Amino acid sequence: MRVDKFLWCVRFFKTRSLATNACKTGKVKIKGANIKPSREVFPQDKITIRKNQINYEIELLDVPTSRLGAKLVGLYINDITPKEAFEKMELLKYSKDYYRKKGVGRPTKKDRRDIDDWFEEKVEANETKVEDKGESEKE
């Protein structure tokens, strides 16, 4: 079975074209070597897949005949991904700039509230200055 079809069958990718593109861009490797989407896979092959900033490592146990249900995937692959890869992803989630760089795109709710508070402070400061000038001119 082709590697792109295999990755689609075991539900690593939602569509076969996504699996094909991953192979073409070097995100899928067998035994450390970049592969083409048409490469045949066999039982006992070790496949490394880079997806969502995690390097998944799987061992092929058997070749399925068609796309599998999610519960049956464990019969065909053995996930040997190190736990450190998932822990690293958790740490990335907690970093501030993981989702959006500051100042890029639409402001978050918190950013918008901070901006509103800043404007209110400026307006109040200007109003007090105007009132102070008005009182000093009357005297």
PDB file of C-alpha atoms in Angstrom:
ATOM      1  CA  MET A   1       0.000   0.000   0.000  1.00  0.00           C
ATOM      2  CA  ARG A   2       1.197   3.538  -0.761  1.00  0.00           C
ATOM      3  CA  VAL A   3       2.340   5.562   2.230  1.00  0.00           C
ATOM      4  CA  ASP A   4      -0.066   8.434   1.537  1.00  0.00           C
ATOM      5  CA  LYS A   5      -3.000   6.057   1.362  1.00  0.00           C
ATOM      6  CA  PHE A   6      -1.819   4.300   4.528  1.00  0.00           C
ATOM      7  CA  LEU A   7      -1.630   7.561   6.492  1.00  0.00           C
ATOM      8  CA  TRP A   8      -5.135   8.415   5.330  1.00  0.00           C
ATOM      9  CA  CYS A   9      -6.408   4.910   6.202  1.00  0.00           C
ATOM     10  CA  VAL A  10      -5.101   5.063   9.777  1.00  0.00           C
ATOM     11  CA  ARG A  11      -6.555   8.565  10.197  1.00  0.00           C
ATOM     12  CA  PHE A  12      -3.364  10.571  10.535  1.00  0.00           C
ATOM     13  CA  PHE A  13      -4.691  12.894   7.844  1.00  0.00           C
ATOM     14  CA  LYS A  14      -8.273  13.854   7.085  1.00  0.00           C
ATOM     15  CA  THR A  15      -7.856  13.606   3.315  1.00  0.00           C
ATOM     16  CA  ARG A  16      -5.527  11.694   1.082  1.00  0.00           C
ATOM     17  CA  SER A  17      -4.357  14.893  -0.609  1.00  0.00           C
ATOM     18  CA  LEU A  18      -3.200  16.240   2.784  1.00  0.00           C
ATOM     19  CA  ALA A  19      -1.224  13.033   3.277  1.00  0.00           C
ATOM     20  CA  THR A  20       0.280  13.388  -0.203  1.00  0.00           C
ATOM     21  CA  ASN A  21       1.305  17.001   0.451  1.00  0.00           C
ATOM     22  CA  ALA A  22       2.904  16.009   3.763  1.00  0.00           C
ATOM     23  CA  CYS A  23       4.997  13.389   1.955  1.00  0.00           C
ATOM     24  CA  LYS A  24       6.019  15.842  -0.763  1.00  0.00           C
ATOM     25  CA  THR A  25       7.080  18.515   1.730  1.00  0.00           C
ATOM     26  CA  GLY A  26       9.294  16.136   3.709  1.00  0.00           C
ATOM     27  CA  LYS A  27       7.087  15.813   6.786  1.00  0.00           C
ATOM     28  CA  VAL A  28       6.886  12.028   6.470  1.00  0.00           C
ATOM     29  CA  LYS A  29       9.992   9.870   6.746  1.00  0.00           C
ATOM     30  CA  ILE A  30      10.663   6.155   6.783  1.00  0.00           C
ATOM     31  CA  LYS A  31      13.857   5.080   8.534  1.00  0.00           C
ATOM     32  CA  GLY A  32      14.974   8.719   8.608  1.00  0.00           C
ATOM     33  CA  ALA A  33      14.773   9.258   4.841  1.00  0.00           C
ATOM     34  CA  ASN A  34      12.397  11.583   2.993  1.00  0.00           C
ATOM     35  CA  ILE A  35       9.944   9.662   0.859  1.00  0.00           C
ATOM     36  CA  LYS A  36       7.606  10.138  -2.055  1.00  0.00           C
ATOM     37  CA  PRO A  37       3.849   9.588  -1.622  1.00  0.00           C
ATOM     38  CA  SER A  38       4.013   6.512  -3.854  1.00  0.00           C
ATOM     39  CA  ARG A  39       6.477   4.664  -1.582  1.00  0.00           C
ATOM     40  CA  GLU A  40       5.161   1.262  -0.528  1.00  0.00           C
ATOM     41  CA  VAL A  41       4.906   0.493   3.188  1.00  0.00           C
ATOM     42  CA  PHE A  42       5.313  -2.900   4.799  1.00  0.00           C
ATOM     43  CA  PRO A  43       4.789  -4.308   8.299  1.00  0.00           C
ATOM     44  CA  GLN A  44       7.592  -3.443  10.767  1.00  0.00           C
ATOM     45  CA  ASP A  45       8.343  -0.122   8.998  1.00  0.00           C
ATOM     46  CA  LYS A  46       8.951   2.820  11.330  1.00  0.00           C
ATOM     47  CA  ILE A  47       7.354   6.028  10.065  1.00  0.00           C
ATOM     48  CA  THR A  48       8.044   9.515  11.423  1.00  0.00           C
ATOM     49  CA  ILE A  49       5.360  12.143  10.798  1.00  0.00           C
ATOM     50  CA  ARG A  50       5.734  15.862  11.593  1.00  0.00           C
ATOM     51  CA  LYS A  51       2.267  17.206  12.317  1.00  0.00           C
ATOM     52  CA  ASN A  52       1.151  20.112  14.538  1.00  0.00           C
ATOM     53  CA  GLN A  53       4.734  20.719  15.723  1.00  0.00           C
ATOM     54  CA  ILE A  54       5.008  17.141  17.035  1.00  0.00           C
ATOM     55  CA  ASN A  55       7.163  14.385  15.549  1.00  0.00           C
ATOM     56  CA  TYR A  56       4.946  11.306  15.727  1.00  0.00           C
ATOM     57  CA  GLU A  57       6.726   7.974  15.467  1.00  0.00           C
ATOM     58  CA  ILE A  58       4.670   4.941  14.545  1.00  0.00           C
ATOM     59  CA  GLU A  59       5.479   1.331  13.833  1.00  0.00           C
ATOM     60  CA  LEU A  60       3.433  -0.428  11.199  1.00  0.00           C
ATOM     61  CA  LEU A  61       1.952  -3.693  12.500  1.00  0.00           C
ATOM     62  CA  ASP A  62      -0.190  -4.615   9.513  1.00  0.00           C
ATOM     63  CA  VAL A  63      -1.451  -3.055   6.283  1.00  0.00           C
ATOM     64  CA  PRO A  64      -5.196  -2.260   6.242  1.00  0.00           C
ATOM     65  CA  THR A  65      -7.300  -2.908   3.164  1.00  0.00           C
ATOM     66  CA  SER A  66      -9.318   0.310   3.449  1.00  0.00           C
ATOM     67  CA  ARG A  67      -9.928   3.311   5.733  1.00  0.00           C
ATOM     68  CA  LEU A  68     -10.429   2.245   9.332  1.00  0.00           C
ATOM     69  CA  GLY A  69     -12.738   3.253  12.109  1.00  0.00           C
ATOM     70  CA  ALA A  70     -10.997   5.115  14.907  1.00  0.00           C
ATOM     71  CA  LYS A  71     -11.315   2.159  17.298  1.00  0.00           C
ATOM     72  CA  LEU A  72      -9.549  -0.227  14.899  1.00  0.00           C
ATOM     73  CA  VAL A  73      -6.466   1.913  14.256  1.00  0.00           C
ATOM     74  CA  GLY A  74      -4.606   0.324  17.184  1.00  0.00           C
ATOM     75  CA  LEU A  75      -4.633  -3.041  15.410  1.00  0.00           C
ATOM     76  CA  TYR A  76      -2.551  -1.676  12.538  1.00  0.00           C
ATOM     77  CA  ILE A  77      -0.107   0.785  14.122  1.00  0.00           C
ATOM     78  CA  ASN A  78       1.906   1.053  17.321  1.00  0.00           C
ATOM     79  CA  ASP A  79       2.469   4.643  18.467  1.00  0.00           C
ATOM     80  CA  ILE A  80       6.035   4.913  19.803  1.00  0.00           C
ATOM     81  CA  THR A  81       6.114   8.719  20.034  1.00  0.00           C
ATOM     82  CA  PRO A  82       8.202   9.838  23.035  1.00  0.00           C
ATOM     83  CA  LYS A  83       6.200  11.538  25.790  1.00  0.00           C
ATOM     84  CA  GLU A  84       8.619  14.473  25.713  1.00  0.00           C
ATOM     85  CA  ALA A  85       7.171  15.510  22.349  1.00  0.00           C
ATOM     86  CA  PHE A  86       3.709  15.940  23.866  1.00  0.00           C
ATOM     87  CA  GLU A  87       5.094  17.710  26.947  1.00  0.00           C
ATOM     88  CA  LYS A  88       6.930  20.135  24.677  1.00  0.00           C
ATOM     89  CA  MET A  89       3.640  20.891  22.914  1.00  0.00           C
ATOM     90  CA  GLU A  90       1.949  21.584  26.261  1.00  0.00           C
ATOM     91  CA  LEU A  91       4.693  24.069  27.129  1.00  0.00           C
ATOM     92  CA  LEU A  92       4.193  25.817  23.792  1.00  0.00           C
ATOM     93  CA  LYS A  93       0.495  26.258  24.552  1.00  0.00           C
ATOM     94  CA  TYR A  94       1.310  28.154  27.729  1.00  0.00           C
ATOM     95  CA  SER A  95       3.665  30.588  26.044  1.00  0.00           C
ATOM     96  CA  LYS A  96       1.980  33.910  25.243  1.00  0.00           C
ATOM     97  CA  ASP A  97       3.056  34.213  21.635  1.00  0.00           C
ATOM     98  CA  TYR A  98       2.031  30.678  20.616  1.00  0.00           C
ATOM     99  CA  TYR A  99      -1.373  31.601  19.214  1.00  0.00           C
ATOM    100  CA  ARG A 100      -0.979  35.202  18.077  1.00  0.00           C
ATOM    101  CA  LYS A 101       1.809  37.700  18.036  1.00  0.00           C
ATOM    102  CA  LYS A 102       1.139  40.847  20.011  1.00  0.00           C
ATOM    103  CA  GLY A 103      -0.183  43.658  17.845  1.00  0.00           C
ATOM    104  CA  VAL A 104      -1.056  41.443  14.885  1.00  0.00           C
ATOM    105  CA  GLY A 105      -4.632  41.016  13.741  1.00  0.00           C
ATOM    106  CA  ARG A 106      -7.806  41.715  15.635  1.00  0.00           C
ATOM    107  CA  PRO A 107      -7.365  42.538  19.337  1.00  0.00           C
ATOM    108  CA  THR A 108      -8.506  40.014  21.895  1.00  0.00           C
ATOM    109  CA  LYS A 109     -11.241  40.876  24.352  1.00  0.00           C
ATOM    110  CA  LYS A 110      -8.664  41.650  27.034  1.00  0.00           C
ATOM    111  CA  ASP A 111      -6.634  43.827  24.635  1.00  0.00           C
ATOM    112  CA  ARG A 112      -9.758  45.744  23.617  1.00  0.00           C
ATOM    113  CA  ARG A 113     -10.715  46.378  27.248  1.00  0.00           C
ATOM    114  CA  ASP A 114      -7.202  47.599  28.013  1.00  0.00           C
ATOM    115  CA  ILE A 115      -7.394  49.988  25.050  1.00  0.00           C
ATOM    116  CA  ASP A 116     -10.821  51.250  26.178  1.00  0.00           C
ATOM    117  CA  ASP A 117      -9.506  51.859  29.707  1.00  0.00           C
ATOM    118  CA  TRP A 118      -6.510  53.744  28.321  1.00  0.00           C
ATOM    119  CA  PHE A 119      -8.752  55.981  26.190  1.00  0.00           C
ATOM    120  CA  GLU A 120     -11.053  56.680  29.148  1.00  0.00           C
ATOM    121  CA  GLU A 121      -8.072  57.736  31.262  1.00  0.00           C
ATOM    122  CA  LYS A 122      -6.881  60.083  28.490  1.00  0.00           C
ATOM    123  CA  VAL A 123     -10.344  61.624  28.068  1.00  0.00           C
ATOM    124  CA  GLU A 124     -10.713  62.154  31.830  1.00  0.00           C
ATOM    125  CA  ALA A 125      -7.260  63.753  31.993  1.00  0.00           C
ATOM    126  CA  ASN A 126      -8.145  66.131  29.139  1.00  0.00           C
ATOM    127  CA  GLU A 127     -11.478  67.045  30.757  1.00  0.00           C
ATOM    128  CA  THR A 128      -9.773  67.943  34.036  1.00  0.00           C
ATOM    129  CA  LYS A 129      -7.245  70.105  32.164  1.00  0.00           C
ATOM    130  CA  VAL A 130     -10.047  71.942  30.364  1.00  0.00           C
ATOM    131  CA  GLU A 131     -11.933  72.498  33.638  1.00  0.00           C
ATOM    132  CA  ASP A 132      -8.767  73.780  35.334  1.00  0.00           C
ATOM    133  CA  LYS A 133      -8.171  76.263  32.489  1.00  0.00           C
ATOM    134  CA  GLY A 134     -11.769  77.434  32.621  1.00  0.00           C
ATOM    135  CA  GLU A 135     -11.610  78.120  36.356  1.00  0.00           C
ATOM    136  CA  SER A 136      -8.290  79.973  36.113  1.00  0.00           C
ATOM    137  CA  GLU A 137      -9.630  82.251  33.344  1.00  0.00           C
ATOM    138  CA  LYS A 138     -12.708  83.194  35.397  1.00  0.00           C
ATOM    139  CA  GLU A 139     -10.600  84.375  38.309  1.00  0.00           C
TER     140      GLU A 139
END
